[in-house]
Amino acid sequence: MKYIVVSGGVVSGLGKGITISSIGRLLLSSGLTVTSIKIDPYLNVDAGTMSPFEHGEVFTLHDGGEADLDLGNYERFLGVRLGKDNNITTGKVYRKVIARERRGDYLGKTVQVVPHITNEIQEWIERVAHEPVQEEGESKVADVCLIELGGTVGDIESMVFLEALRQFQFRVGDENFMLMFVSLVPVLGSVGEQKTKPTQHGVKELRSLGLSPKVIFCRCSTPVEPSTCAKISSFCHVPADHCISVHDVDNIYHVPLLLMEQNLHNMIATALKIDLPINPPNIADWRKFAVSIDQFTVTCKIALIGKYSTFQDSYLSVIKALKHASVAVERDLDLMWVEASDLIVPDENDPTQPPLEEGETWEHRKAKHKEAWDMLKSADGVIVPGGFGVRGVEGKIAAAEYCRKEKKPYLGVCLGFQVMVMEYARNVLGMSGANSTEFDENCENPVVVFMPEIDKDNLGGTMRLGARDTLITPHANGELSTSFHLYGKKEVVSERHRHRYEVNPEKIDEISKAGLSFVGKDETSTRMEIAELPRSVHPFYVGCQYHPEFQSRPLKASPPFHGLLMAAAGQLNEFLEK
Ligand SMILES: *[C@@H]1O[C@H](CO)[C@@H](O)[C@H](O)[C@H]1NC(C)=O
Ligand SMILES: *[C@@H]1O[C@H](CO)[C@@H](O)[C@H](O)[C@H]1NC(C)=O
């Protein structure tokens, strides 16, 4: 196993994650299998309690681990499947060591940060690096493990990890360990001088801890000048061509190309004594994706119904999945944000409507209402993604109703799927007050109910989290199922879940008889996974309980998203006939 460790200095949020994902993509294009580990020097142990208010999206992993956007980026760029142990935190390591101490594993000796914590970190890295990762086909142990050390060098929190990594380079040997550093090169003054001081400081700090980076990535708004590289080279003890310019590019997908142009793959091959199976790297498809994404002339308007004003970050993977799908249909994605609660008719006399915010008037609210509906009506397709909280649900139901009646392509994910079922029950079956017990425990017609999974270890119901199989029927109500086609006519697919509520099994018969087909179910047939209207009734009206966005990849759009975009771009018929 070859290890590439990347740390960063001075400021966080430099795009370290994207740089590392891009290194991985380049190696992948050179024929290697790559895995990655993110070290977060926090005390948090379990992301299960991660607040969406603070973290934006909770990226759900195959094994049910809940991570943040960095692991999502790694999965998308590296085309691999990672697990919860690919995220190491200070808290997780300490918990493990303390549990050992409690069990008496240390035979009553004094337990210390060095060596006990530092050893545990090294063992953890080695163990996780050897977990097989390949996403498709045979799973395989990676050739290279990329390790991102979160935080910045010099933080108190990262110290113990830096010490562990210092030891680790000897444990695995020089030719198996390569340190890289991501730094900021600010451009200052009217002449636009590129400043190297922050880089010098960061590298000096690292070197004082016994760690010498072999490659330095310079994050800069403009291409890094040869003279800047020369300076960094002389102060930081790296050859000038190992100072790599990561300047601003049109989109993040250009970064692997930028690294390749600067010969990073060969530097890695030489330092780690690897023969690259494919050299020069075969990155043509990726390049096509990166370049074309900004060049389509025909647009496709998609309305995303959610809660944005505050939580745009929560829809990160959904937006990526829409992007991937829009490239697949060769359209420029025009994403319109529609605030769900704006879809409700403003009514001063309705006490259930949210009170006016400071400075807001009913006139404002009416204008926003009109604007939201104008966007929805002008959209080529609509998506209602997963969400939390009762606010906005009635607006999402209104959107689902509109799309159903007006035959507008609609994709519902998680709550967006439940909303679709609630709408159908209310307006087609006439079930008055059809609702979810998440929002109204005593509603007259609970069509969505609490259905946790039974956890054998913890005795009790927990959230349904991680990958589960869905069985898809090829035919429903005498017609071919759209979802079956979209998934390449596979009868079993695995997608990731994160929910506690589900369609009420007692209502399924009634609803499907009325025309909304549940074409995807779990293997017990009690949990509804995919619903759709037949194509003779509606061009594309599909919902899924799981979150397909987590497995969408740049060159492999997620089937439901691909379906939505094809329907919105008028390409679905052709696809289904093929
Ligand atoms: C790793 O887990 C911690 C603690 O749960 C969390 O705060 C952090 O965001 C996670 N990092 C990644 C990359 O998922
Ligand atoms: C469903 O429940 C929510 C939360 O109580 C409520 O706001 C909404 O009006 C209910 N809808 C119907 C149709 O009963």
XYZ file of C-alpha atoms and ligand atoms in Angstrom:
606
model
C 0.000 0.000 0.000
C 1.224 3.444 -0.928
C 0.173 6.365 1.242
C -0.190 9.948 0.129
C -0.840 12.335 2.991
C -2.071 15.830 2.290
C -2.139 18.521 4.884
C -2.837 22.194 4.640
C -1.728 25.343 6.284
C -2.716 28.841 7.160
C -6.414 28.803 6.481
C -8.991 26.132 6.079
C -11.489 25.975 3.247
C -8.772 26.111 0.617
C -10.280 23.435 -1.512
C -7.988 20.836 -0.007
C -10.680 18.209 -0.465
C -11.053 18.980 -4.157
C -7.286 18.945 -4.646
C -7.035 15.540 -3.012
C -10.015 14.135 -4.904
C -8.326 15.350 -8.065
C -5.042 13.624 -7.213
C -7.099 10.492 -6.774
C -8.861 10.917 -10.081
C -5.546 11.341 -11.849
C -4.198 8.142 -10.300
C -7.405 6.353 -11.165
C -6.981 7.448 -14.782
C -3.467 6.003 -14.583
C -4.948 2.605 -13.868
C -4.625 2.502 -10.084
C -7.321 1.859 -7.508
C -7.491 4.557 -4.900
C -9.080 4.818 -1.476
C -9.124 7.720 0.900
C -9.262 8.610 4.557
C -10.270 11.903 6.068
C -8.857 12.799 9.449
C -10.964 15.339 11.305
C -9.296 16.495 14.481
C -12.604 16.876 16.339
C -13.783 15.184 19.476
C -17.072 14.134 17.892
C -17.509 10.396 17.763
C -20.763 9.848 16.006
C -22.083 11.845 13.134
C -25.563 10.484 13.854
C -26.147 13.525 15.960
C -24.857 15.858 13.294
C -27.146 18.820 13.052
C -28.209 19.694 9.521
C -28.235 23.299 10.660
C -24.519 23.233 11.257
C -23.285 20.728 8.712
C -25.400 21.203 5.646
C -25.917 17.885 4.010
C -25.409 14.619 5.816
C -23.758 12.424 3.214
C -24.843 8.845 3.832
C -22.370 6.069 3.150
C -22.998 2.527 2.006
C -22.490 1.134 5.511
C -24.788 3.695 7.065
C -22.003 5.995 8.164
C -22.997 9.640 8.142
C -20.333 11.902 6.782
C -19.887 15.372 5.426
C -19.335 16.609 1.907
C -15.655 15.652 1.779
C -16.298 11.929 1.711
C -18.993 12.627 -0.874
C -16.457 14.351 -3.085
C -14.013 11.478 -2.696
C -16.626 8.935 -3.660
C -17.664 10.930 -6.700
C -14.151 11.619 -7.932
C -12.625 8.247 -7.102
C -15.579 6.096 -8.079
C -15.271 4.127 -4.871
C -17.392 3.215 -1.932
C -16.121 4.354 1.446
C -17.263 3.446 4.927
C -17.668 5.155 8.267
C -14.159 4.176 9.337
C -12.739 6.196 6.463
C -13.449 9.164 8.676
C -11.104 9.252 11.660
C -11.696 11.712 14.469
C -9.802 12.360 17.660
C -12.906 11.269 19.546
C -13.126 7.921 17.757
C -9.483 7.135 18.431
C -9.666 8.062 22.092
C -12.848 6.088 22.539
C -11.150 3.018 21.161
C -8.098 3.392 23.363
C -10.191 4.055 26.444
C -12.339 1.011 25.736
C -9.162 -1.083 25.537
C -7.923 0.338 28.781
C -11.259 -0.547 30.434
C -10.984 -4.091 29.142
C -7.539 -4.371 30.651
C -5.727 -4.752 27.343
C -2.885 -2.581 28.568
C -2.346 -4.743 31.672
C -2.713 -1.822 34.039
C 0.174 0.131 32.533
C 0.020 3.873 32.152
C -1.787 4.745 28.929
C -0.409 7.768 27.113
C -0.921 9.876 24.023
C 2.439 8.674 22.752
C 2.585 5.749 22.087
C -0.955 4.536 22.685
C -2.993 7.130 20.819
C -0.414 7.565 18.074
C -0.199 3.782 17.589
C -3.938 3.486 17.438
C -4.044 6.144 14.711
C -1.439 4.296 12.654
C -3.198 0.970 13.032
C -6.488 2.546 12.086
C -5.021 4.018 8.929
C -3.444 0.725 7.890
C -6.575 -1.250 8.589
C -8.949 1.070 6.732
C -6.568 1.520 3.809
C -6.751 -2.234 3.215
C -10.549 -2.384 3.152
C -11.668 -3.284 -0.392
C -13.255 -0.324 -2.131
C -14.171 -0.968 -5.722
C -17.693 0.146 -6.424
C -18.626 -2.030 -9.341
C -17.763 -5.579 -10.167
C -15.240 -7.211 -7.939
C -14.238 -5.314 -4.884
C -10.547 -4.758 -4.646
C -7.981 -3.500 -2.198
C -6.670 -0.129 -3.307
C -3.127 0.483 -4.544
C -2.948 3.953 -3.084
C -4.517 5.475 0.018
C -4.995 9.227 0.091
C -5.138 10.704 3.549
C -6.460 14.179 4.164
C -5.450 15.711 7.425
C -8.170 18.200 8.293
C -7.580 21.388 10.153
C -4.423 23.412 9.657
C -0.862 22.616 10.625
C -0.126 24.291 13.919
C -3.569 23.702 15.435
C -3.395 22.118 18.847
C -5.942 19.604 17.628
C -3.905 18.247 14.737
C -0.688 17.763 16.732
C -1.295 14.194 17.755
C -2.090 13.219 14.178
C 1.034 14.912 12.851
C 3.105 13.000 15.363
C 1.392 9.759 14.390
C 2.077 10.473 10.722
C 5.700 11.301 11.457
C 6.074 7.859 12.968
C 4.025 6.328 10.215
C 6.517 7.311 7.492
C 9.070 5.051 9.187
C 6.580 2.324 9.883
C 5.682 1.935 6.203
C 8.999 3.049 4.706
C 10.017 6.024 2.629
C 8.984 4.632 -0.716
C 5.463 4.025 0.540
C 4.833 7.416 2.049
C 4.546 10.766 0.356
C 3.578 13.988 2.056
C 2.012 16.880 0.177
C 1.012 20.310 1.328
C -1.779 22.582 0.129
C -1.142 26.226 0.692
C -2.575 29.582 -0.143
C -0.666 31.965 -2.370
C -2.454 35.281 -1.980
C -2.230 37.854 -4.757
C -1.736 41.332 -3.363
C -1.311 44.893 -4.476
C -2.008 46.667 -7.734
C 0.675 44.703 -9.582
C -0.784 41.436 -8.337
C 2.243 40.121 -6.523
C 2.007 36.468 -5.506
C 2.958 36.098 -1.859
C 4.884 33.063 -0.690
C 5.222 33.834 3.032
C 2.188 31.824 4.172
C 3.530 28.808 2.285
C 6.992 29.226 3.751
C 5.563 29.404 7.263
C 3.362 26.383 6.806
C 6.150 24.221 5.424
C 8.578 25.400 8.097
C 6.096 24.397 10.766
C 5.680 20.959 9.194
C 9.416 20.446 8.851
C 9.932 21.341 12.484
C 7.648 18.408 13.279
C 9.765 16.050 11.221
C 7.551 16.022 8.135
C 8.818 17.251 4.766
C 6.343 17.707 1.956
C 7.517 16.483 -1.427
C 4.906 18.373 -3.420
C 3.367 21.759 -2.676
C 0.033 22.752 -4.150
C -0.374 26.483 -4.397
C -3.959 27.618 -4.321
C -3.976 30.916 -6.126
C -6.454 33.030 -8.044
C -4.022 33.306 -10.969
C -1.570 30.758 -12.412
C 1.465 30.631 -10.136
C 4.450 32.380 -11.776
C 7.746 30.514 -12.343
C 9.455 33.095 -10.127
C 7.001 32.354 -7.307
C 7.694 28.643 -7.664
C 11.424 29.297 -7.639
C 11.085 31.147 -4.365
C 8.918 28.473 -2.777
C 11.331 25.854 -4.008
C 14.345 27.456 -2.387
C 12.645 28.156 0.936
C 10.659 24.969 1.199
C 13.156 22.403 0.033
C 11.278 21.043 -2.970
C 12.262 21.080 -6.651
C 10.588 23.970 -8.480
C 8.518 21.665 -10.667
C 7.085 20.086 -7.510
C 5.401 23.368 -6.745
C 2.075 22.913 -8.455
C -0.212 25.718 -9.441
C -3.836 25.086 -8.483
C -5.287 28.298 -9.780
C -8.936 29.139 -10.280
C -10.527 27.192 -13.128
C -13.982 27.166 -14.707
C -15.209 24.311 -12.552
C -13.825 21.783 -10.099
C -13.693 19.032 -12.719
C -10.785 20.820 -14.394
C -8.501 20.301 -11.398
C -7.401 16.730 -12.286
C -6.482 18.022 -15.757
C -4.513 20.845 -14.237
C -2.550 18.388 -12.097
C -1.878 16.147 -15.055
C -0.556 19.020 -17.163
C 1.958 19.640 -14.408
C 3.076 16.030 -14.428
C 1.919 15.130 -10.922
C 1.284 11.495 -11.863
C 4.926 10.968 -12.818
C 6.179 12.678 -9.667
C 4.079 10.308 -7.613
C 5.171 7.305 -9.647
C 8.821 8.178 -9.139
C 8.595 8.990 -5.443
C 6.529 5.933 -4.579
C 8.229 3.609 -7.070
C 5.019 2.674 -8.855
C 4.720 1.604 -12.467
C 1.623 3.350 -13.712
C -0.425 0.796 -15.687
C -1.698 3.577 -17.947
C 0.685 6.384 -18.829
C -0.124 8.995 -19.993
C -3.318 8.784 -17.934
C -6.504 8.090 -19.829
C -8.556 11.061 -18.797
C -10.384 11.736 -22.075
C -13.912 11.049 -20.789
C -13.328 13.146 -17.738
C -11.953 15.975 -19.839
C -14.968 15.824 -22.067
C -17.210 16.081 -19.013
C -15.241 18.978 -17.518
C -15.184 20.954 -20.722
C -18.690 20.272 -21.966
C -20.376 21.141 -18.674
C -19.936 24.851 -19.398
C -20.550 24.677 -23.112
C -24.049 23.373 -23.754
C -26.174 25.945 -25.486
C -29.588 24.442 -24.845
C -30.741 24.802 -21.257
C -32.949 22.633 -19.152
C -34.818 24.356 -16.347
C -35.236 22.370 -13.187
C -37.132 23.702 -10.187
C -35.838 22.429 -6.863
C -38.470 22.757 -4.171
C -36.902 23.027 -0.754
C -35.964 25.260 2.070
C -33.201 27.384 0.907
C -33.154 30.670 2.490
C -31.012 29.042 5.117
C -30.054 25.580 3.976
C -28.696 25.623 0.437
C -25.849 23.391 1.539
C -28.263 20.638 2.434
C -28.874 19.902 -1.217
C -25.286 19.490 -2.320
C -25.469 15.907 -3.556
C -28.855 16.513 -5.163
C -27.391 19.394 -7.134
C -24.375 17.318 -8.157
C -26.676 14.521 -9.291
C -28.699 17.001 -11.358
C -25.458 18.278 -12.879
C -24.273 14.773 -13.772
C -27.634 14.030 -15.374
C -27.715 17.303 -17.286
C -24.351 16.511 -18.847
C -25.678 13.077 -19.796
C -28.534 14.723 -21.724
C -26.227 17.449 -23.046
C -28.097 20.341 -21.533
C -27.011 23.327 -19.545
C -28.657 22.993 -16.145
C -30.666 26.044 -15.150
C -31.487 25.378 -11.543
C -34.300 27.393 -10.013
C -34.624 27.497 -6.258
C -38.212 27.503 -5.164
C -38.907 28.020 -1.484
C -41.531 25.416 -0.609
C -43.506 27.582 1.785
C -43.813 30.331 -0.843
C -46.050 27.992 -2.825
C -48.800 28.265 -0.234
C -51.358 31.012 -0.836
C -50.557 33.730 1.696
C -53.465 34.232 4.038
C -53.350 36.685 6.913
C -56.217 34.946 8.637
C -54.652 31.497 8.653
C -52.943 30.975 12.002
C -50.944 27.975 10.727
C -48.969 30.179 8.326
C -45.594 31.357 9.546
C -45.693 34.837 11.058
C -44.253 37.709 9.072
C -40.542 38.146 9.412
C -39.033 41.439 10.330
C -39.587 43.964 7.577
C -41.848 41.598 5.654
C -45.391 42.536 4.647
C -48.244 40.465 3.262
C -47.642 42.245 -0.025
C -44.080 40.909 -0.069
C -45.298 37.498 0.670
C -47.832 37.638 -2.124
C -45.137 38.743 -4.546
C -42.912 35.871 -3.458
C -45.825 33.492 -3.858
C -46.348 34.629 -7.433
C -42.656 34.426 -8.197
C -42.439 30.880 -6.814
C -45.360 29.719 -8.951
C -43.974 31.438 -12.029
C -40.749 29.520 -11.608
C -42.509 26.233 -11.021
C -44.682 26.744 -14.084
C -41.768 27.665 -16.312
C -39.714 24.631 -15.279
C -39.059 21.726 -17.631
C -38.850 19.434 -14.640
C -39.338 19.534 -10.892
C -37.550 17.841 -8.038
C -38.668 17.648 -4.433
C -35.695 16.326 -2.465
C -35.507 14.951 1.056
C -36.121 17.322 3.896
C -36.917 17.665 7.525
C -39.513 19.559 9.516
C -43.122 20.334 8.789
C -42.546 23.792 7.385
C -42.983 23.811 3.638
C -44.582 20.371 3.404
C -47.926 21.720 2.238
C -46.088 23.717 -0.443
C -44.346 20.561 -1.632
C -47.699 18.807 -1.791
C -49.032 21.664 -3.919
C -46.053 21.243 -6.262
C -46.639 17.492 -6.540
C -50.301 18.102 -7.322
C -49.492 20.669 -9.973
C -46.933 18.409 -11.652
C -49.269 15.445 -11.612
C -52.145 17.374 -13.157
C -50.084 19.352 -15.650
C -47.960 16.362 -16.672
C -44.752 18.061 -15.720
C -41.791 15.722 -15.132
C -41.462 15.216 -11.375
C -38.947 13.397 -9.228
C -39.562 12.990 -5.512
C -36.781 11.839 -3.221
C -37.419 10.623 0.335
C -39.816 13.253 1.697
C -40.486 14.223 -1.926
C -41.678 10.655 -2.503
C -43.848 10.669 0.618
C -45.350 13.987 -0.424
C -46.295 12.479 -3.761
C -48.095 9.632 -2.017
C -49.877 11.982 0.389
C -51.020 14.165 -2.485
C -52.330 11.183 -4.400
C -54.205 9.899 -1.378
C -55.789 13.272 -0.698
C -56.686 14.379 -4.185
C -57.185 11.216 -6.183
C -58.469 8.820 -3.533
C -60.208 11.553 -1.611
C -58.780 10.423 1.732
C -59.439 13.479 3.779
C -56.555 14.726 5.861
C -54.155 12.125 4.435
C -50.939 12.991 6.188
C -47.702 11.722 7.651
C -47.540 10.876 11.329
C -44.264 12.769 11.278
C -46.291 15.961 11.008
C -49.563 14.990 12.614
C -49.570 11.968 14.857
C -53.320 11.739 15.082
C -54.237 12.433 11.517
C -57.314 10.787 10.125
C -55.561 8.962 7.307
C -51.949 8.202 8.081
C -50.470 7.301 4.684
C -46.912 7.798 5.887
C -46.000 6.279 9.233
C -43.074 5.698 11.576
C -41.368 2.463 10.512
C -37.934 2.208 12.078
C -35.712 -0.769 11.551
C -35.234 -3.218 14.336
C -31.657 -3.166 15.446
C -30.633 -6.484 16.967
C -27.657 -5.034 18.782
C -29.289 -2.052 20.350
C -32.727 -3.542 20.916
C -35.037 -0.978 19.551
C -35.929 0.822 16.425
C -33.430 2.943 14.630
C -33.278 4.998 11.507
C -33.073 3.038 8.269
C -29.600 4.017 7.257
C -27.229 2.942 4.495
C -27.540 0.695 1.459
C -30.544 -1.620 1.104
C -31.808 -3.626 -1.840
C -34.851 -2.630 -3.833
C -36.692 -5.158 -5.998
C -38.111 -3.567 -9.136
C -40.982 -5.081 -11.088
C -40.675 -4.858 -14.853
C -44.435 -4.388 -15.279
C -47.004 -2.489 -13.301
C -50.691 -1.987 -14.079
C -50.132 -3.716 -17.400
C -47.370 -1.354 -18.504
C -43.618 -1.440 -18.518
C -42.129 0.300 -15.552
C -40.068 3.388 -16.269
C -37.821 2.839 -13.275
C -37.029 -0.701 -14.387
C -35.837 0.699 -17.710
C -33.871 3.490 -16.116
C -31.976 1.033 -13.954
C -30.851 -0.891 -17.019
C -33.557 -3.550 -16.554
C -32.100 -4.737 -13.308
C -34.540 -6.383 -10.952
C -32.476 -5.681 -7.856
C -30.725 -2.415 -7.162
C -28.930 -1.151 -4.106
C -29.364 2.446 -3.022
C -28.756 4.378 0.172
C -31.411 5.224 2.698
C -31.775 7.681 5.515
C -35.274 7.841 6.939
C -37.604 6.769 9.720
C -40.968 7.226 8.034
C -42.450 5.177 5.231
C -45.575 4.643 3.223
C -48.119 2.918 5.436
C -48.348 -0.761 4.343
C -52.051 -0.754 5.159
C -52.765 1.860 2.532
C -50.711 0.420 -0.298
C -53.400 -1.679 -1.915
C -55.842 1.129 -2.075
C -53.327 3.589 -3.480
C -51.926 1.273 -6.123
C -55.413 0.286 -7.256
C -56.065 3.962 -7.823
C -53.163 4.091 -10.262
C -50.002 5.036 -8.426
C -47.836 1.931 -8.808
C -45.292 0.865 -6.278
C -42.840 -0.658 -8.696
C -39.994 -0.900 -6.198
C -40.212 -2.606 -2.813
C -37.813 -4.029 -0.279
C -37.349 -7.797 -0.172
C -40.170 -8.242 2.353
C -42.594 -6.250 0.197
C -43.617 -4.159 3.170
C -41.447 -1.139 2.575
C -42.282 0.884 -0.518
C -39.206 2.118 -2.370
C -40.322 3.458 -5.765
C -43.670 4.806 -6.937
C -44.557 5.951 -10.416
C -47.488 6.782 -12.632
C -47.794 4.716 -15.816
C -46.444 6.409 -18.906
C -49.858 6.366 -20.548
C -50.970 8.725 -17.785
C -47.947 10.901 -17.169
C -44.607 11.391 -18.966
C -42.512 11.144 -15.806
C -43.881 11.038 -12.305
C -41.466 9.063 -10.165
C -40.561 9.016 -6.505
C -38.185 6.983 -4.434
C -37.853 6.537 -0.711
C -34.074 6.192 -0.898
C -31.558 8.873 -1.840
C -30.221 8.058 -5.302
C -28.133 11.243 -5.314
C -25.481 9.678 -3.082
C -24.433 7.211 -5.760
C -24.502 9.576 -8.700
C -21.116 9.962 -10.386
C -19.894 12.496 -12.945
C -19.635 9.945 -15.728
C -22.489 7.780 -14.472
C -25.614 9.757 -13.699
C -28.027 8.289 -11.187
C -30.918 6.571 -13.029
C -33.847 8.487 -11.452
C -32.082 11.804 -12.013
C -31.187 10.773 -15.527
C -34.857 9.938 -16.072
C -36.005 13.328 -14.835
C -33.570 15.180 -17.079
C -34.386 13.028 -20.097
C -38.079 13.681 -19.577
C -37.433 17.399 -19.103
C -35.288 17.530 -22.237
C -37.767 15.512 -24.296
C -35.456 12.511 -24.687
C -37.180 9.928 -22.549
C -39.344 8.348 -25.245
C -36.368 7.694 -27.424
C -34.480 6.177 -24.506
C -37.331 3.887 -23.523
C -37.886 2.685 -27.067
C -34.265 1.709 -27.514
C -16.247 12.692 10.534
O -17.007 12.512 11.700
C -17.108 13.664 12.513
C -17.773 13.281 13.800
O -18.961 12.676 13.605
C -17.829 14.762 11.752
O -17.908 15.913 12.540
C -17.092 15.045 10.460
O -17.794 15.987 9.699
C -16.900 13.772 9.661
N -16.059 14.029 8.519
C -16.324 13.541 7.312
C -15.347 13.817 6.228
O -17.318 12.912 7.083
C -50.931 17.526 7.961
O -50.262 17.777 9.162
C -49.662 19.057 9.242
C -48.996 19.137 10.572
O -49.889 19.010 11.594
C -50.692 20.145 9.059
O -50.025 21.392 9.019
C -51.463 19.928 7.794
O -52.487 20.869 7.700
C -52.028 18.546 7.751
N -52.688 18.361 6.475
C -53.916 17.883 6.378
C -54.502 17.851 4.999
O -54.522 17.473 7.331
